[in-house]
Short mmCIF file of N, CA and C in Angstrom, two decimals:
data_model
loop_
_atom_site.label_atom_id
_atom_site.label_comp_id
_atom_site.label_asym_id
_atom_site.label_seq_id
_atom_site.Cartn_x
_atom_site.Cartn_y
_atom_site.Cartn_z
N ILE D 1 12.12 -6.34 0.04
CA ILE D 1 11.93 -5.01 -0.50
C ILE D 1 13.12 -4.64 -1.38
N ASP D 2 14.31 -5.08 -1.03
CA ASP D 2 15.48 -4.79 -1.85
C ASP D 2 15.30 -5.29 -3.28
N LYS D 3 14.67 -6.45 -3.45
CA LYS D 3 14.45 -7.00 -4.79
C LYS D 3 13.46 -6.17 -5.58
N LEU D 4 12.51 -5.53 -4.91
CA LEU D 4 11.52 -4.69 -5.58
C LEU D 4 12.08 -3.32 -5.91
N ASP D 5 12.94 -2.82 -5.07
CA ASP D 5 13.46 -1.45 -5.19
C ASP D 5 14.90 -1.47 -5.68
N VAL D 6 15.11 -2.02 -6.87
CA VAL D 6 16.48 -2.18 -7.38
C VAL D 6 17.16 -0.84 -7.65
N ASN D 7 16.37 0.23 -7.84
CA ASN D 7 16.95 1.55 -8.09
C ASN D 7 17.01 2.42 -6.84
N SER D 8 16.76 1.82 -5.69
CA SER D 8 16.82 2.51 -4.39
C SER D 8 15.97 3.78 -4.35
N ARG D 9 14.74 3.67 -4.80
CA ARG D 9 13.83 4.83 -4.78
C ARG D 9 13.07 4.95 -3.47
N ILE D 10 12.96 3.85 -2.75
CA ILE D 10 12.28 3.91 -1.45
C ILE D 10 13.24 4.56 -0.47
N LYS D 11 12.86 5.74 0.01
CA LYS D 11 13.77 6.51 0.85
C LYS D 11 13.77 6.05 2.30
N TYR D 12 12.63 5.62 2.80
CA TYR D 12 12.54 5.22 4.20
C TYR D 12 11.72 3.95 4.31
N ARG D 13 12.12 3.09 5.21
CA ARG D 13 11.37 1.88 5.52
C ARG D 13 11.11 1.89 7.02
N LEU D 14 9.88 1.71 7.35
CA LEU D 14 9.50 1.73 8.75
C LEU D 14 8.97 0.37 9.14
N TYR D 15 9.37 -0.08 10.31
CA TYR D 15 9.01 -1.42 10.76
C TYR D 15 8.34 -1.34 12.13
N ARG D 16 8.13 -2.48 12.75
CA ARG D 16 7.39 -2.56 14.00
C ARG D 16 7.94 -1.62 15.07
N HIS D 17 9.23 -1.41 15.12
CA HIS D 17 9.77 -0.53 16.17
C HIS D 17 9.45 0.95 15.92
N HIS D 18 8.83 1.27 14.79
CA HIS D 18 8.42 2.64 14.49
C HIS D 18 6.96 2.91 14.86
N VAL D 19 6.31 1.98 15.51
CA VAL D 19 4.89 2.12 15.81
C VAL D 19 4.69 2.53 17.26
N PHE D 20 3.46 2.89 17.60
CA PHE D 20 3.14 3.12 18.99
C PHE D 20 1.93 2.28 19.35
N GLN D 21 1.83 1.96 20.61
CA GLN D 21 0.75 1.10 21.07
C GLN D 21 -0.35 1.95 21.69
N ASN D 22 -1.57 1.70 21.24
CA ASN D 22 -2.75 2.39 21.73
C ASN D 22 -3.61 1.35 22.45
N GLY D 23 -3.39 1.17 23.73
CA GLY D 23 -4.06 0.09 24.46
C GLY D 23 -3.49 -1.24 24.01
N VAL D 24 -4.34 -2.08 23.46
CA VAL D 24 -3.88 -3.38 22.96
C VAL D 24 -3.56 -3.34 21.48
N SER D 25 -3.94 -2.25 20.80
CA SER D 25 -3.72 -2.14 19.36
C SER D 25 -2.37 -1.50 19.06
N ILE D 26 -1.75 -1.96 18.00
CA ILE D 26 -0.53 -1.34 17.50
C ILE D 26 -0.93 -0.47 16.32
N ILE D 27 -0.50 0.78 16.35
CA ILE D 27 -0.90 1.75 15.33
C ILE D 27 0.34 2.26 14.60
N LYS D 28 0.24 2.34 13.30
CA LYS D 28 1.27 2.98 12.50
C LYS D 28 0.67 4.30 12.02
N ASP D 29 0.97 5.36 12.74
CA ASP D 29 0.42 6.68 12.44
C ASP D 29 1.43 7.45 11.61
N LEU D 30 1.10 7.65 10.34
CA LEU D 30 2.03 8.33 9.43
C LEU D 30 2.34 9.76 9.86
N GLU D 31 1.44 10.38 10.58
CA GLU D 31 1.68 11.75 11.03
C GLU D 31 2.77 11.82 12.09
N GLN D 32 3.11 10.71 12.71
CA GLN D 32 4.11 10.70 13.78
C GLN D 32 5.54 10.46 13.28
N ILE D 33 5.72 10.23 12.00
CA ILE D 33 7.06 9.87 11.52
C ILE D 33 7.79 11.00 10.80
N GLY D 34 7.16 12.17 10.74
CA GLY D 34 7.85 13.32 10.17
C GLY D 34 8.01 13.28 8.66
N ARG D 35 7.14 12.57 7.98
CA ARG D 35 7.17 12.50 6.51
C ARG D 35 5.87 13.08 5.96
N ASP D 36 5.87 13.48 4.71
CA ASP D 36 4.67 13.97 4.05
C ASP D 36 3.69 12.81 3.87
N VAL D 37 2.55 12.88 4.56
CA VAL D 37 1.57 11.80 4.51
C VAL D 37 1.07 11.58 3.08
N LYS D 38 1.01 12.63 2.30
CA LYS D 38 0.54 12.50 0.91
C LYS D 38 1.50 11.70 0.05
N LYS D 39 2.72 11.52 0.50
CA LYS D 39 3.73 10.79 -0.27
C LYS D 39 4.13 9.48 0.41
N THR D 40 3.32 9.04 1.37
CA THR D 40 3.68 7.87 2.17
C THR D 40 2.56 6.85 2.15
N MET D 41 2.94 5.56 2.08
CA MET D 41 1.95 4.50 2.15
C MET D 41 2.42 3.43 3.11
N ILE D 42 1.48 2.63 3.55
CA ILE D 42 1.76 1.50 4.43
C ILE D 42 1.33 0.24 3.69
N ILE D 43 2.22 -0.73 3.61
CA ILE D 43 1.89 -2.05 3.09
C ILE D 43 2.00 -2.99 4.27
N ASP D 44 0.88 -3.58 4.67
CA ASP D 44 0.87 -4.34 5.92
C ASP D 44 -0.12 -5.48 5.84
N ASN D 45 0.14 -6.51 6.62
CA ASN D 45 -0.76 -7.66 6.68
C ASN D 45 -1.78 -7.54 7.82
N ILE D 46 -1.78 -6.42 8.52
CA ILE D 46 -2.76 -6.18 9.58
C ILE D 46 -3.41 -4.83 9.31
N ALA D 47 -4.66 -4.84 8.88
CA ALA D 47 -5.35 -3.61 8.48
C ALA D 47 -5.43 -2.60 9.62
N GLU D 48 -5.57 -3.06 10.85
CA GLU D 48 -5.66 -2.15 11.98
C GLU D 48 -4.40 -1.30 12.12
N ASN D 49 -3.28 -1.78 11.62
CA ASN D 49 -2.03 -1.02 11.73
C ASN D 49 -2.09 0.30 10.99
N PHE D 50 -2.91 0.39 9.94
CA PHE D 50 -3.01 1.66 9.23
C PHE D 50 -4.40 2.30 9.38
N ALA D 51 -5.03 2.06 10.51
CA ALA D 51 -6.37 2.60 10.78
C ALA D 51 -6.39 4.13 10.84
N LYS D 52 -5.28 4.76 11.21
CA LYS D 52 -5.23 6.22 11.29
C LYS D 52 -5.27 6.87 9.91
N GLN D 53 -4.71 6.21 8.91
CA GLN D 53 -4.71 6.71 7.54
C GLN D 53 -5.09 5.56 6.60
N PRO D 54 -6.35 5.12 6.64
CA PRO D 54 -6.73 3.93 5.87
C PRO D 54 -6.55 4.08 4.37
N ASP D 55 -6.69 5.29 3.84
CA ASP D 55 -6.50 5.47 2.40
C ASP D 55 -5.06 5.24 1.97
N ASN D 56 -4.13 5.41 2.89
CA ASN D 56 -2.71 5.25 2.57
C ASN D 56 -2.23 3.81 2.74
N GLY D 57 -3.12 2.92 3.12
CA GLY D 57 -2.72 1.55 3.39
C GLY D 57 -3.07 0.58 2.28
N ILE D 58 -2.18 -0.39 2.10
CA ILE D 58 -2.44 -1.52 1.20
C ILE D 58 -2.37 -2.77 2.07
N PHE D 59 -3.49 -3.47 2.11
CA PHE D 59 -3.57 -4.69 2.91
C PHE D 59 -3.10 -5.87 2.07
N ILE D 60 -2.17 -6.65 2.63
CA ILE D 60 -1.70 -7.86 1.95
C ILE D 60 -1.86 -9.05 2.89
N LYS D 61 -1.86 -10.24 2.32
CA LYS D 61 -1.99 -11.43 3.16
C LYS D 61 -0.70 -11.66 3.94
N THR D 62 -0.82 -12.37 5.02
CA THR D 62 0.34 -12.71 5.84
C THR D 62 1.27 -13.62 5.05
N TRP D 63 2.56 -13.35 5.11
CA TRP D 63 3.53 -14.06 4.28
C TRP D 63 4.44 -14.98 5.07
N HIS D 64 4.37 -14.98 6.36
CA HIS D 64 5.30 -15.75 7.18
C HIS D 64 5.39 -17.21 6.74
N ASN D 65 6.60 -17.66 6.50
CA ASN D 65 6.90 -19.05 6.15
C ASN D 65 6.25 -19.51 4.85
N ASP D 66 5.84 -18.59 4.00
CA ASP D 66 5.25 -18.95 2.71
C ASP D 66 6.25 -18.61 1.62
N MET D 67 7.03 -19.58 1.23
CA MET D 67 8.09 -19.35 0.24
C MET D 67 7.52 -19.09 -1.16
N GLU D 68 6.24 -19.35 -1.36
CA GLU D 68 5.59 -19.13 -2.66
C GLU D 68 4.87 -17.78 -2.71
N ASP D 69 4.95 -17.01 -1.66
CA ASP D 69 4.22 -15.75 -1.58
C ASP D 69 4.70 -14.76 -2.64
N THR D 70 3.76 -14.10 -3.29
CA THR D 70 4.08 -13.10 -4.31
C THR D 70 3.38 -11.76 -4.05
N CYS D 71 2.88 -11.55 -2.85
CA CYS D 71 2.10 -10.33 -2.58
C CYS D 71 2.85 -9.05 -2.93
N LEU D 72 4.09 -8.94 -2.51
CA LEU D 72 4.83 -7.71 -2.81
C LEU D 72 5.13 -7.57 -4.29
N THR D 73 5.54 -8.65 -4.93
CA THR D 73 5.82 -8.55 -6.37
C THR D 73 4.54 -8.30 -7.16
N ASP D 74 3.41 -8.78 -6.68
CA ASP D 74 2.13 -8.50 -7.35
C ASP D 74 1.78 -7.02 -7.30
N LEU D 75 2.33 -6.30 -6.35
CA LEU D 75 2.06 -4.86 -6.22
C LEU D 75 2.91 -4.01 -7.16
N ILE D 76 3.91 -4.58 -7.78
CA ILE D 76 4.83 -3.80 -8.61
C ILE D 76 4.10 -2.96 -9.66
N PRO D 77 3.15 -3.50 -10.44
CA PRO D 77 2.48 -2.64 -11.43
C PRO D 77 1.78 -1.44 -10.81
N LEU D 78 1.11 -1.64 -9.69
CA LEU D 78 0.43 -0.53 -9.02
C LEU D 78 1.44 0.49 -8.51
N LEU D 79 2.49 0.04 -7.87
CA LEU D 79 3.50 0.95 -7.32
C LEU D 79 4.20 1.72 -8.44
N LYS D 80 4.50 1.04 -9.54
CA LYS D 80 5.11 1.72 -10.69
C LYS D 80 4.17 2.80 -11.23
N ARG D 81 2.89 2.46 -11.31
CA ARG D 81 1.91 3.42 -11.83
C ARG D 81 1.87 4.66 -10.94
N ILE D 82 1.92 4.47 -9.63
CA ILE D 82 1.90 5.61 -8.71
C ILE D 82 3.12 6.50 -8.94
N VAL D 83 4.28 5.88 -9.14
CA VAL D 83 5.51 6.65 -9.38
C VAL D 83 5.47 7.32 -10.75
N GLU D 84 5.12 6.56 -11.78
CA GLU D 84 5.11 7.10 -13.14
C GLU D 84 4.11 8.23 -13.30
N ASP D 85 2.96 8.12 -12.63
CA ASP D 85 1.93 9.17 -12.72
C ASP D 85 2.25 10.37 -11.83
N LYS D 86 3.30 10.27 -11.03
CA LYS D 86 3.71 11.34 -10.13
C LYS D 86 2.53 11.88 -9.33
N VAL D 87 1.83 10.96 -8.68
CA VAL D 87 0.62 11.35 -7.94
C VAL D 87 0.98 12.33 -6.83
N GLU D 88 0.09 13.27 -6.63
CA GLU D 88 0.29 14.27 -5.59
C GLU D 88 -0.07 13.74 -4.21
N ASP D 89 -1.04 12.81 -4.18
CA ASP D 89 -1.54 12.29 -2.91
C ASP D 89 -1.74 10.79 -3.03
N VAL D 90 -0.85 10.03 -2.41
CA VAL D 90 -0.89 8.57 -2.48
C VAL D 90 -2.23 8.03 -1.96
N GLY D 91 -2.74 8.60 -0.88
CA GLY D 91 -4.01 8.15 -0.32
C GLY D 91 -5.15 8.28 -1.32
N LYS D 92 -5.23 9.41 -2.01
CA LYS D 92 -6.27 9.60 -3.03
C LYS D 92 -6.09 8.62 -4.18
N ALA D 93 -4.85 8.40 -4.60
CA ALA D 93 -4.59 7.47 -5.70
C ALA D 93 -4.98 6.05 -5.33
N LEU D 94 -4.64 5.63 -4.11
CA LEU D 94 -5.00 4.28 -3.67
C LEU D 94 -6.51 4.14 -3.50
N ARG D 95 -7.18 5.19 -3.02
CA ARG D 95 -8.64 5.15 -2.89
C ARG D 95 -9.28 5.00 -4.28
N LYS D 96 -8.79 5.76 -5.25
CA LYS D 96 -9.31 5.66 -6.62
C LYS D 96 -9.09 4.25 -7.17
N TYR D 97 -7.92 3.70 -6.94
CA TYR D 97 -7.61 2.34 -7.39
C TYR D 97 -8.58 1.35 -6.77
N ARG D 98 -8.76 1.43 -5.45
CA ARG D 98 -9.68 0.50 -4.76
C ARG D 98 -11.10 0.64 -5.30
N ASP D 99 -11.55 1.89 -5.50
CA ASP D 99 -12.90 2.11 -6.02
C ASP D 99 -13.06 1.49 -7.41
N GLN D 100 -12.04 1.64 -8.25
CA GLN D 100 -12.10 1.07 -9.60
C GLN D 100 -12.12 -0.45 -9.54
N VAL D 101 -11.29 -1.04 -8.70
CA VAL D 101 -11.25 -2.50 -8.59
C VAL D 101 -12.61 -3.03 -8.12
N ILE D 102 -13.18 -2.40 -7.10
CA ILE D 102 -14.48 -2.82 -6.58
C ILE D 102 -15.55 -2.71 -7.67
N ARG D 103 -15.55 -1.60 -8.40
CA ARG D 103 -16.54 -1.40 -9.46
C ARG D 103 -16.40 -2.48 -10.54
N LEU D 104 -15.17 -2.78 -10.95
CA LEU D 104 -14.96 -3.78 -11.99
C LEU D 104 -15.33 -5.19 -11.51
N ILE D 105 -15.00 -5.51 -10.28
CA ILE D 105 -15.38 -6.82 -9.73
C ILE D 105 -16.90 -6.94 -9.66
N THR D 106 -17.56 -5.84 -9.28
CA THR D 106 -19.02 -5.84 -9.16
C THR D 106 -19.70 -6.16 -10.48
N VAL D 107 -19.11 -5.72 -11.59
CA VAL D 107 -19.72 -5.99 -12.90
C VAL D 107 -19.20 -7.28 -13.52
N GLY D 108 -18.41 -8.04 -12.76
CA GLY D 108 -18.01 -9.37 -13.22
C GLY D 108 -16.66 -9.47 -13.88
N ILE D 109 -15.85 -8.43 -13.85
CA ILE D 109 -14.51 -8.49 -14.44
C ILE D 109 -13.64 -9.37 -13.55
N GLN D 110 -13.03 -10.38 -14.12
CA GLN D 110 -12.23 -11.34 -13.34
C GLN D 110 -10.84 -10.81 -12.99
N ASN D 111 -10.24 -10.03 -13.86
CA ASN D 111 -8.89 -9.51 -13.64
C ASN D 111 -8.95 -7.99 -13.68
N PRO D 112 -9.45 -7.36 -12.61
CA PRO D 112 -9.70 -5.92 -12.66
C PRO D 112 -8.47 -5.07 -12.89
N ASP D 113 -7.31 -5.49 -12.41
CA ASP D 113 -6.11 -4.66 -12.57
C ASP D 113 -5.76 -4.45 -14.03
N ALA D 114 -6.02 -5.43 -14.87
CA ALA D 114 -5.71 -5.31 -16.29
C ALA D 114 -6.63 -4.32 -17.00
N ASN D 115 -7.73 -3.93 -16.36
CA ASN D 115 -8.72 -3.06 -16.98
C ASN D 115 -8.81 -1.68 -16.35
N LEU D 116 -7.85 -1.34 -15.52
CA LEU D 116 -7.91 -0.04 -14.84
C LEU D 116 -7.49 1.09 -15.76
N MET D 117 -8.16 2.23 -15.55
CA MET D 117 -7.80 3.42 -16.30
C MET D 117 -6.60 4.09 -15.64
N ARG D 118 -5.84 4.79 -16.41
CA ARG D 118 -4.75 5.58 -15.86
C ARG D 118 -5.30 6.96 -15.52
N LYS D 119 -4.65 7.58 -14.53
CA LYS D 119 -5.03 8.90 -14.04
C LYS D 119 -6.52 9.00 -14.08
#
């Protein structure tokens, strides 16, 4: 994350010790961390971890022991767009992004991110 956030704009980083366990499931509930949910997102390799706020989550593949992994760096254009557009609600912005990607893939666009509209 340090390599992605060279200007130290990420104010808080939350890890496994910031979660709570609900039976056998581990949940990352953004409402429990005292931050504005509209300005917070979860990037995780386990979708169930952000089940409480699914719109605020970005699912990535597991990266353990994969020295060729680029999942986080691949997110840079999207994350920059969210910052540059000064979105009011990260969950709504991510939902719009997902809807656009799905729509473009459905019509046969191979590289949907290159064809996304701004705002």
